Coordinates of C-alpha atoms in Angstrom, one line a residue:
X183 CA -77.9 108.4 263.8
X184 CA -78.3 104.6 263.2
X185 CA -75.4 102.3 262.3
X186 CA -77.2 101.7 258.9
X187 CA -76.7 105.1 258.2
X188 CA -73.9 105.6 255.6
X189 CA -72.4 108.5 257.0
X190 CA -71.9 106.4 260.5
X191 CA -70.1 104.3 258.3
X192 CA -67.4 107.1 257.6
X193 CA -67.2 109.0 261.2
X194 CA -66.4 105.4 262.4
X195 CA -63.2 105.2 259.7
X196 CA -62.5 108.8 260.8
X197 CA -63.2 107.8 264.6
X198 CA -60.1 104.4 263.9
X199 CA -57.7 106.9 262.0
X200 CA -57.3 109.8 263.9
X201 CA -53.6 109.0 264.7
X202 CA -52.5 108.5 261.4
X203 CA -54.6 111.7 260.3
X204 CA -52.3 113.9 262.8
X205 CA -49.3 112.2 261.8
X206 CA -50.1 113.2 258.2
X207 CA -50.9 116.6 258.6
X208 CA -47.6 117.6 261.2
X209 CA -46.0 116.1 257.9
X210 CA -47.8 118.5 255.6
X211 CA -46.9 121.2 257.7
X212 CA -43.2 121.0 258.3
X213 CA -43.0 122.1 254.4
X214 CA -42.7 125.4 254.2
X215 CA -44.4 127.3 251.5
X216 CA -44.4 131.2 251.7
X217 CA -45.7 132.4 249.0
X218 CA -44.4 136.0 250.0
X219 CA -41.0 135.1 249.5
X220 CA -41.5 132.4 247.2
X221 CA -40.6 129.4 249.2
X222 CA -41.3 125.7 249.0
X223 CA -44.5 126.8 246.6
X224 CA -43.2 124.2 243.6
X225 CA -42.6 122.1 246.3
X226 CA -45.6 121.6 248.6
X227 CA -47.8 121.9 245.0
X228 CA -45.8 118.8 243.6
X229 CA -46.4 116.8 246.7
X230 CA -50.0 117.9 247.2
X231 CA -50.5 116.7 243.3
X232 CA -48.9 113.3 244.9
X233 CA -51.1 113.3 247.5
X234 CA -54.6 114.0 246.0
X235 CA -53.4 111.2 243.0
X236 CA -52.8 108.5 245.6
X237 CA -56.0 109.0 247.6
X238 CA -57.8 108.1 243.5
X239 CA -58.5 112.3 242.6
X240 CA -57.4 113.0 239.2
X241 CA -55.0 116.1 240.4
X242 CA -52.8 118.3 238.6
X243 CA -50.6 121.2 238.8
X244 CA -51.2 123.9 236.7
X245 CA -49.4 127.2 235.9
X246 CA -50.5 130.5 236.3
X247 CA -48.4 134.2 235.7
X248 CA -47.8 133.4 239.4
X249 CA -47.7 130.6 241.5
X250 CA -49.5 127.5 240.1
X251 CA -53.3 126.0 240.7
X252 CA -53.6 122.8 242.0
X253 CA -56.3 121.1 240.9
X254 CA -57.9 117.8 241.5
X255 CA -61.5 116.4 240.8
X256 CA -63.6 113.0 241.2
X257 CA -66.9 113.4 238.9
X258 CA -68.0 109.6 238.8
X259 CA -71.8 110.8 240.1
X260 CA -73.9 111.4 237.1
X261 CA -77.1 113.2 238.1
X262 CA -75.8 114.4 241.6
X263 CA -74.2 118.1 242.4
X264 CA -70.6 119.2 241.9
X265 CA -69.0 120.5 244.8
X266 CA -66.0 123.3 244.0
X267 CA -64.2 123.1 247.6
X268 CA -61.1 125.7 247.4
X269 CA -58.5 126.5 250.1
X270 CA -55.0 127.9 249.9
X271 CA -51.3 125.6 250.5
X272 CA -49.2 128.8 250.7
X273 CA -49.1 130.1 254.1
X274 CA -47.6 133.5 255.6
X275 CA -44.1 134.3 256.8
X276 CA -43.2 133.2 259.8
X277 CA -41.7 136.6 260.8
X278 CA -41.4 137.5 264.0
X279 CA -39.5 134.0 265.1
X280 CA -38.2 135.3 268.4
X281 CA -42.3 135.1 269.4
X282 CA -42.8 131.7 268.6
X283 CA -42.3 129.1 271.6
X284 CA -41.9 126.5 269.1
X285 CA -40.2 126.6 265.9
X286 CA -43.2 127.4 263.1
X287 CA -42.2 124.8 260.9
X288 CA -42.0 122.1 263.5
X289 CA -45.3 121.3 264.3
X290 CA -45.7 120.9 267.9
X291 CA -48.5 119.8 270.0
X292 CA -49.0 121.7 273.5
X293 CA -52.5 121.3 275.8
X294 CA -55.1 119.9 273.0
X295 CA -53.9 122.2 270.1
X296 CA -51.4 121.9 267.4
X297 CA -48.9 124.7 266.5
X298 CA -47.1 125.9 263.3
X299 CA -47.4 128.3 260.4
X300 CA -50.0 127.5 258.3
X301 CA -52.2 124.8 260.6
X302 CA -54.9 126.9 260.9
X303 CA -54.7 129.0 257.6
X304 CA -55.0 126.7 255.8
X305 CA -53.6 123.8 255.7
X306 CA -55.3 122.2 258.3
X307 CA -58.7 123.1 257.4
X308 CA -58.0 121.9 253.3
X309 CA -56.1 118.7 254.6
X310 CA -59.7 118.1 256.7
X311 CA -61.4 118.3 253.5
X312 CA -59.5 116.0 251.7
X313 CA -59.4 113.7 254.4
X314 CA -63.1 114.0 254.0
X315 CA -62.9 112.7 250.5
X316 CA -60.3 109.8 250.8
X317 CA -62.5 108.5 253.7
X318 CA -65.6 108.2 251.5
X319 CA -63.7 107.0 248.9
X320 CA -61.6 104.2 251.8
X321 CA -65.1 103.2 253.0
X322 CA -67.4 103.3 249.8
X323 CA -64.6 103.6 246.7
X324 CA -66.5 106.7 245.8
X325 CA -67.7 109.4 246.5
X326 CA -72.1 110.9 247.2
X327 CA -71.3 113.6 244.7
X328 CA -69.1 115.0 242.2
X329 CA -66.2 117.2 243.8
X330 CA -63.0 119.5 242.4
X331 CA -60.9 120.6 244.7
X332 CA -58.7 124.0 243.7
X333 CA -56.2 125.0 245.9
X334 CA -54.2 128.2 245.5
X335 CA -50.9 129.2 246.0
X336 CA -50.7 133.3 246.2
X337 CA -53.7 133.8 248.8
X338 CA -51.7 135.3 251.5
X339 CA -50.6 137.9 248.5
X340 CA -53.8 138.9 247.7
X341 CA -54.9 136.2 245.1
X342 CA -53.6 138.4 242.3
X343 CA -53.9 135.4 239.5
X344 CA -57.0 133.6 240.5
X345 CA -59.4 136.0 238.4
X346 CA -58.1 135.2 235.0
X347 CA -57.3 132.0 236.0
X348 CA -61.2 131.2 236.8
X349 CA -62.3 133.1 233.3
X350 CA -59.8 130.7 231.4
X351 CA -61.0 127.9 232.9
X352 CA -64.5 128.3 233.5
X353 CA -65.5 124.5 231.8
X354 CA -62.8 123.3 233.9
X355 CA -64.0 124.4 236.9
X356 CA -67.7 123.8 235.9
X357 CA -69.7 123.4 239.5
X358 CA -72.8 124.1 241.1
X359 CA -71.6 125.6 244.8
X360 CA -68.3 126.3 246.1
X361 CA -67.4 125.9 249.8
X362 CA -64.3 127.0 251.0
X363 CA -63.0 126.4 254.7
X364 CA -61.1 129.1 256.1
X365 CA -60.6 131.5 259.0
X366 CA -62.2 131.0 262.4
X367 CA -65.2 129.9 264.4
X368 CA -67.6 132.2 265.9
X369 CA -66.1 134.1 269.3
X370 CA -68.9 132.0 270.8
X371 CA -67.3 128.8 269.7
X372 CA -69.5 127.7 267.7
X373 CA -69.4 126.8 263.8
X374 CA -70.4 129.3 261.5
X375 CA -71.8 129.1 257.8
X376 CA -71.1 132.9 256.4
X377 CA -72.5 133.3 253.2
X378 CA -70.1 136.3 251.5
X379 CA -67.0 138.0 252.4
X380 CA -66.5 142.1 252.8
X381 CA -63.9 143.2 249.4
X382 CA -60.8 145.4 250.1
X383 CA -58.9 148.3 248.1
X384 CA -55.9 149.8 249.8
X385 CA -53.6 152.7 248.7
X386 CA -51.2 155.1 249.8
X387 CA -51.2 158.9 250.3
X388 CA -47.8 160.8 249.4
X389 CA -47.1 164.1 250.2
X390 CA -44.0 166.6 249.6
X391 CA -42.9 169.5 249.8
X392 CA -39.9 171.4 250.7
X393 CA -36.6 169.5 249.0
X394 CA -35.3 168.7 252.7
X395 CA -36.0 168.5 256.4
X396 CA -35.9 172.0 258.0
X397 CA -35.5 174.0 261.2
X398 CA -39.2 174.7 262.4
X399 CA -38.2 178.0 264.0
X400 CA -36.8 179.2 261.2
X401 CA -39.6 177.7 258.7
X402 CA -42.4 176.6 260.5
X403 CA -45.3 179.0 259.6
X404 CA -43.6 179.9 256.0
X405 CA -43.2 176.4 254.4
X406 CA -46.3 173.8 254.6
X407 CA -46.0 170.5 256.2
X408 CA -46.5 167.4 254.7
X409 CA -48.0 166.0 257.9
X410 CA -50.6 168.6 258.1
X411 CA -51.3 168.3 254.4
X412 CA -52.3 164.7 254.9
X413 CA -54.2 165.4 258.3
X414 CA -56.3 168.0 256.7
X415 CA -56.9 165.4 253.5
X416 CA -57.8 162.6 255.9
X417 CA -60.6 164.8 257.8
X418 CA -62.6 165.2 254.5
X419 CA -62.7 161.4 254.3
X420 CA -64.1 160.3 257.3
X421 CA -65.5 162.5 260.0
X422 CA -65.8 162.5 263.8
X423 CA -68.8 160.7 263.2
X424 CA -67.9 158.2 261.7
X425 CA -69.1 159.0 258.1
X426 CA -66.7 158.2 255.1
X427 CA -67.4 160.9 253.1
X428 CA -65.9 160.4 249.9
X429 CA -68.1 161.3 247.1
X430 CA -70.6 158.9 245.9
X431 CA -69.2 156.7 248.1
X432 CA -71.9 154.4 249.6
X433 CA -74.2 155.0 246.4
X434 CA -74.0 151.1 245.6
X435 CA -73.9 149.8 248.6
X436 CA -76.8 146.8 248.4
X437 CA -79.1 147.1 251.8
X438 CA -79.2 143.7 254.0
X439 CA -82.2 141.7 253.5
X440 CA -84.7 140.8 256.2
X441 CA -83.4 137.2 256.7
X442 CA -80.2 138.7 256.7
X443 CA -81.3 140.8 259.8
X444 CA -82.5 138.2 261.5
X445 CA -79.8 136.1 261.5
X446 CA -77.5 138.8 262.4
X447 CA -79.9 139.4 265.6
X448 CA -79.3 136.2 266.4
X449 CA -75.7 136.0 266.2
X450 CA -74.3 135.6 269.9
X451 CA -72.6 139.0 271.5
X452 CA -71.4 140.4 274.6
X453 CA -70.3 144.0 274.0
X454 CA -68.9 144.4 276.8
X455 CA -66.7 141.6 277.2
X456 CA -65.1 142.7 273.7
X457 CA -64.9 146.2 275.1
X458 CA -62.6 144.4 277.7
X459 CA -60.8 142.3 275.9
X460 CA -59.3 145.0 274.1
X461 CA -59.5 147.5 276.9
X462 CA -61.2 149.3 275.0
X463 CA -63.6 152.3 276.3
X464 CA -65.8 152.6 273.6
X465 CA -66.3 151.5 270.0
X466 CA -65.8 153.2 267.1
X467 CA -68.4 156.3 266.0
X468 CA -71.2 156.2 265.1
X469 CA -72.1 154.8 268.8
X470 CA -75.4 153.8 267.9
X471 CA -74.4 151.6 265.1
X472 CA -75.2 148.3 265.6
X473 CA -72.5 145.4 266.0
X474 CA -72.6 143.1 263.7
X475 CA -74.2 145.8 260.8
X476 CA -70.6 147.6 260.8
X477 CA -69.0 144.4 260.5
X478 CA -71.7 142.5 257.8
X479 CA -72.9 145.5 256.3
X480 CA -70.9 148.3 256.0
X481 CA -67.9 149.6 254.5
X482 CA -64.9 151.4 256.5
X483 CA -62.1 153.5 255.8
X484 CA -58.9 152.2 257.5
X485 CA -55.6 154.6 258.4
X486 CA -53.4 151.4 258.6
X487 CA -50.0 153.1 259.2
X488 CA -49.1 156.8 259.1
X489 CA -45.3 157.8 258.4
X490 CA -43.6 161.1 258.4
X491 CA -40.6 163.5 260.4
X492 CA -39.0 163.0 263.6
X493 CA -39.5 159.3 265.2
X494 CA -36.9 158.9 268.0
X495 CA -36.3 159.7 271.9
X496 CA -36.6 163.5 273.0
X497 CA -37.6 165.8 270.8
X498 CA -36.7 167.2 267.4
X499 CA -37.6 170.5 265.7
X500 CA -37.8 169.9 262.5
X501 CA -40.3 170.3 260.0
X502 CA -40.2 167.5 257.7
X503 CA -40.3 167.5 254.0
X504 CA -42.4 164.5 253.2
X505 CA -45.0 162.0 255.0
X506 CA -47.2 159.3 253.6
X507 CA -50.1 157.4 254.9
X508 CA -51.3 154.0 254.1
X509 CA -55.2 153.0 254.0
X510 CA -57.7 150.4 253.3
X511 CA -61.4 150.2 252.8
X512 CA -63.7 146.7 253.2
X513 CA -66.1 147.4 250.8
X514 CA -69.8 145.2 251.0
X515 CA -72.0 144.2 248.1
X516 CA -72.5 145.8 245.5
X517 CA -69.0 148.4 245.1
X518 CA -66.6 147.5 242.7
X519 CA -63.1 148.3 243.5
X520 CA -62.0 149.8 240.4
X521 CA -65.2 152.3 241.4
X522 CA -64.1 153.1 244.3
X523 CA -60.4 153.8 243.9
X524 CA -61.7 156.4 241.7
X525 CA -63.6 158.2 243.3
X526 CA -60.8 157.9 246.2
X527 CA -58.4 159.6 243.6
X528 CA -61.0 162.2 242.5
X529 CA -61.7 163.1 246.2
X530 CA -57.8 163.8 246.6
X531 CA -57.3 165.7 243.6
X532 CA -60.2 167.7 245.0
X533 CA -59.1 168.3 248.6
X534 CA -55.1 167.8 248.0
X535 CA -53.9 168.3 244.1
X536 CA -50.3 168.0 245.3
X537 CA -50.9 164.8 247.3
X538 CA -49.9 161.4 245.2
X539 CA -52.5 158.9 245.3
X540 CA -51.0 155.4 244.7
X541 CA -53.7 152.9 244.2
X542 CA -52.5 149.3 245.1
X543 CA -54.0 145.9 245.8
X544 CA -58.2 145.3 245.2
X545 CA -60.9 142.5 245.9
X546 CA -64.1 142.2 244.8
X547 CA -66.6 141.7 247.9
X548 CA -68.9 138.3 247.4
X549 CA -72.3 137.5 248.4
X550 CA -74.9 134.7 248.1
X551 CA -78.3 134.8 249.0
X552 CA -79.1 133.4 252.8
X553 CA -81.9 131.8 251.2
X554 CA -80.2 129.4 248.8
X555 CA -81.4 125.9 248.6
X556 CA -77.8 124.4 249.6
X557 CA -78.0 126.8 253.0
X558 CA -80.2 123.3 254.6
X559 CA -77.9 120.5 253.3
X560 CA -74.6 122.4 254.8
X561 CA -76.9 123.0 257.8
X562 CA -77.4 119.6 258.3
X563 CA -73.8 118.6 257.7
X564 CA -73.1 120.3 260.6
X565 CA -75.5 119.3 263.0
X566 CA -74.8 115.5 262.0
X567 CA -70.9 115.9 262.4
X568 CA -70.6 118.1 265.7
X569 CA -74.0 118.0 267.0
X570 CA -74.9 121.6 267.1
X571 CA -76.6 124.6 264.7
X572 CA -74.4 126.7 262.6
X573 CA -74.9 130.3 263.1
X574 CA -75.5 132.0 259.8
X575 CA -73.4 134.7 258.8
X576 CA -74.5 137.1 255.8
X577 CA -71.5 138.3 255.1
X578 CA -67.9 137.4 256.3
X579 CA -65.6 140.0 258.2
X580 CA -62.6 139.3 256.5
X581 CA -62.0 138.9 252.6
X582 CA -61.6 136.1 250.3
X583 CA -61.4 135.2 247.0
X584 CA -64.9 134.1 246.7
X585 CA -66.2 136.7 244.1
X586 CA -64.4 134.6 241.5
X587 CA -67.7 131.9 242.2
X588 CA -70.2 134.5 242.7
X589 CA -69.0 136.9 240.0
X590 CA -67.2 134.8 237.1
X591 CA -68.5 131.0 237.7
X592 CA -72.2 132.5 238.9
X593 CA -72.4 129.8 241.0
X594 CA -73.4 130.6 245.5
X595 CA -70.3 130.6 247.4
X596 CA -70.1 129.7 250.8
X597 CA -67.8 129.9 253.7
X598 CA -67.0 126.8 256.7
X599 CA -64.3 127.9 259.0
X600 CA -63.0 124.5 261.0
X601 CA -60.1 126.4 263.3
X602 CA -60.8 127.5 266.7
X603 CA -61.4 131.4 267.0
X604 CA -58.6 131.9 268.6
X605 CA -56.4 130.0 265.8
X606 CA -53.9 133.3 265.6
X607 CA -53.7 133.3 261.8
X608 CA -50.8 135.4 260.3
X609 CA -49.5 135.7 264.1
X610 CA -46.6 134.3 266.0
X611 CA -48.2 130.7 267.5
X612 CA -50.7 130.1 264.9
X613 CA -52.7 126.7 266.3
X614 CA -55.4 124.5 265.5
X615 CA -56.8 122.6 267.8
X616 CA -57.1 118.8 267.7
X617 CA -61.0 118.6 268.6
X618 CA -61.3 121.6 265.4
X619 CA -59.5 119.8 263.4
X620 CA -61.2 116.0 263.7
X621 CA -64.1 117.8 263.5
X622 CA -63.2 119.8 260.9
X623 CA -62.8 116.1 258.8
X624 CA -66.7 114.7 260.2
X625 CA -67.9 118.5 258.7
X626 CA -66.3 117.8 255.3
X627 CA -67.6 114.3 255.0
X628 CA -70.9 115.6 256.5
X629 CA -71.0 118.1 253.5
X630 CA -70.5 115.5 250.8
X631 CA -73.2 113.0 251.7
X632 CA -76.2 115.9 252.6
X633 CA -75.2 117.2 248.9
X634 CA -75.4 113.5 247.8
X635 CA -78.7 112.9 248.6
X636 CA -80.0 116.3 246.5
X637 CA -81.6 116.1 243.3
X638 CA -79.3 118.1 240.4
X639 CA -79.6 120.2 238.8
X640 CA -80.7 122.3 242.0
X641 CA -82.2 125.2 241.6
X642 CA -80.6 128.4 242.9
X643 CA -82.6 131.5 244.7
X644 CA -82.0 135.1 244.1
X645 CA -79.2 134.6 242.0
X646 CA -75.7 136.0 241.7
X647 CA -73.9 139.1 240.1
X648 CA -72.0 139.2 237.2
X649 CA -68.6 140.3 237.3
X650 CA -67.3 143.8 236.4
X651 CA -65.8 143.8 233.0
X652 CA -61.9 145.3 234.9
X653 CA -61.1 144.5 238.0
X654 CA -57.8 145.0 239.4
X655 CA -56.1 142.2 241.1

């Protein structure tokens, strides 16, 4: 890179305030906002609003049936690309305190990282991208491309708003990509560009039977237990090999491409040192499933607590009267939620009429083509801001809100994490550190010049899907 370059331009203004960037993001971060408990969430979205006006966005708070959107937008580039960057200011509970060796909301800087609630997810990594923007905009007084920035405040609940909230305002949100920066690097360390994230359902199985506890000696044998009930249930889901074998299951499920393959092939692994990480002896069945597949490709079937009779030190012979289990399953492309939980509930009314099935929270999965003409441009954003190739992700691990770009706006969705793997999101100690974070601010600024320099409209490859007329939230 020259100095004639006008991106050197802006890495030098990032380069001469990286002192006063810190400074305002420890600021940021000692303001709470939970949205769990519905703390500091009018607060932090006021002062964002403040924030995003005074660096020359037009920004805005606006009310949802939850939590309120904050949006903010500079469109001044006629003829180039839109940019929708979205993140999330509400952050999890700090819960359990006594773990932290610094208080969360007192941002603390220890060996090269910086710690509190909410640096890594996500505060840090949106506060990069805005940084992004005011340094084009301190350097230039505008900006390569046209950008709106939506951050949300009910993420860490599940996004339960941001559906409708994207149909109502689908002119105001009018774009042509959406990046979003969130979760972690590669285990490798390096930077990732993943190009969909796995959806979720979860429920809960209830089972009763007998009005009260009772003496197994007496019982055992003559009244059923709930326990067992729920054991016997849970074996025609999923089976030693590994199979979830709900009905119909897996008849949507949308087979990876051939790039998709390849770029999961070439996705840095070391089995083994995972194995001992966890101290683990083996991975889950099937054995001869391959990494990165179960984690891009395929759906699971989660037992994420199981609760029910005698808990306590010693032993107890009862036979209890009820028991419940709670589950999830990370669905891929293409299953729809509302889809599945149905055929969760017609598998239990199958195998267990007298066990409840509760459905609760859903999230549509999201996928864009790995062949999309933006793939290059955020490619080359990140080899001009940290000097290295992006590994290409098909399909995120974890699940985010992004089906509301794929499925509602129809526009390719894509996903930057800036924090360091090992970032400890939702965990006691949550960190970023510094080098992820200043980097995280070149990457941002990186992005907004490549996409500068396209011609619009650009045209999109393989197109997206449209969104299921219900989904629950």
């Amino acid at each position: 890179m020259t100095s004639s370059d006008p991106l050197n331009a802006v890495f030098e203004h990032i380069e001469a305030n990286r002192t006063p960037f810190l400074d305002r993001l420890i600021d940021y971060l000692r303001h709470p906002s939970i949205s769990a408990e519905n703390v500091g969430i009018a607060e932090v979205g006021a002062l964002l609003v403040e924030m995003l006006t005074e660096i020359g966005l037009e920004a805005s708070l606006v009310p949802t049936d939850g939590h309120p959107m904050v949006v903010a937008r500079w469109e001044k580039a006629p003829g180039k690309p839109t940019v929708l960057l979205y993140g999330h200011y509400d952050v999890q509970p700090a819960d359990p305190i006594d773990k932290w060796l610094s208080p969360p909301f007192e941002p603390t800087i220890r060996d090269g990282r910086l710690y509190a609630r909410g640096v890594g997810d996500n505060k840090g990594q949106h506060f990069a991208q805005i940084l992004a923007i005011e340094s084009h905009l301190k350097v230039y007084g505008a900006l390569p491309c046209n950008v709106i920035l939506l951050l949300e405040g009910e993420e860490e609940i599940g996004s339960p708003h941001i559906a409708d909230f994207v149909r109502a305002n689908r002119k105001m949100l009018k774009a042509d990509l959406a990046v979003t920066a969130d979760g972690p690097r590669h285990a490798s360390g390096a930077p990732v560009i993943k190009f969909g994230s796995r959806g979720e359902v979860s429920f809960e199985l209830r089972c009763r039977h007998a009005s009260r506890d009772l003496h197994s000696g007496n019982f055992g044998g003559v009244v059923p237990n709930p326990i067992w009930t729920l054991v016997h249930l849970l074996g025609t889901m999923k089976n030693a090999d590994g199979e979830i074998t709900i009905d119909g299951f897996d008849a949507d499920i949308e087979p990876p491409s051939e790039g998709e393959l390849a770029a999961v092939d070439r996705l840095p692994l070391d089995v083994e040192a995972v194995k001992r990480s966890l101290d683990l002896a083996r991975l889950d069945a099937p054995a001869e499933r391959p990494f990165y597949e179960r984690l891009c490709f395929r759906p699971t079937l989660t037992i994420n607590g199981f609760h029910g009779g005698y808990g306590g030190p010693g032993s107890k012979s009862v036979l209890p009267n009820e028991a419940f289990v709670k589950c999830d399953i990370r669905l891929v492309e293409s299953q729809d939620p509302a889809d599945i939980l149905c055929k969760v509930a017609a598998h239990v009314k199958k195998h267990a009429p007298e066990v409840e099935f509760i459905a609760q929270g859903s999230m549509c999965p999201s996928k864009t083509p790995i062949a999309s003409p933006f793939t290059a441009p955020l490619r080359r954003a990140f080899v001009a801001a940290q000097m290295e190739e992006p590994l290409l992700v098909p399909a995120g691990f974890g699940t985010l809100p992004n089906y509301v770009f794929t499925k509602i706006l129809g526009i390719p969705a894509f996903d930057t994490p800036y924090a360091n793997y090992d970032e400890a999101n939702h965990a006691p100690n949550e960190n970023l550190t510094l080098s992820c974070f200043y980097s995280g601010i070149r990457t941002g600024a990186a992005l907004l010049h490549e996409l500068g320099l396209l011609r619009h409209p650009v045209r999109e490859v393989g197109g997206v899907r449209s969104a299921p007329n219900q989904m629950a939230s």
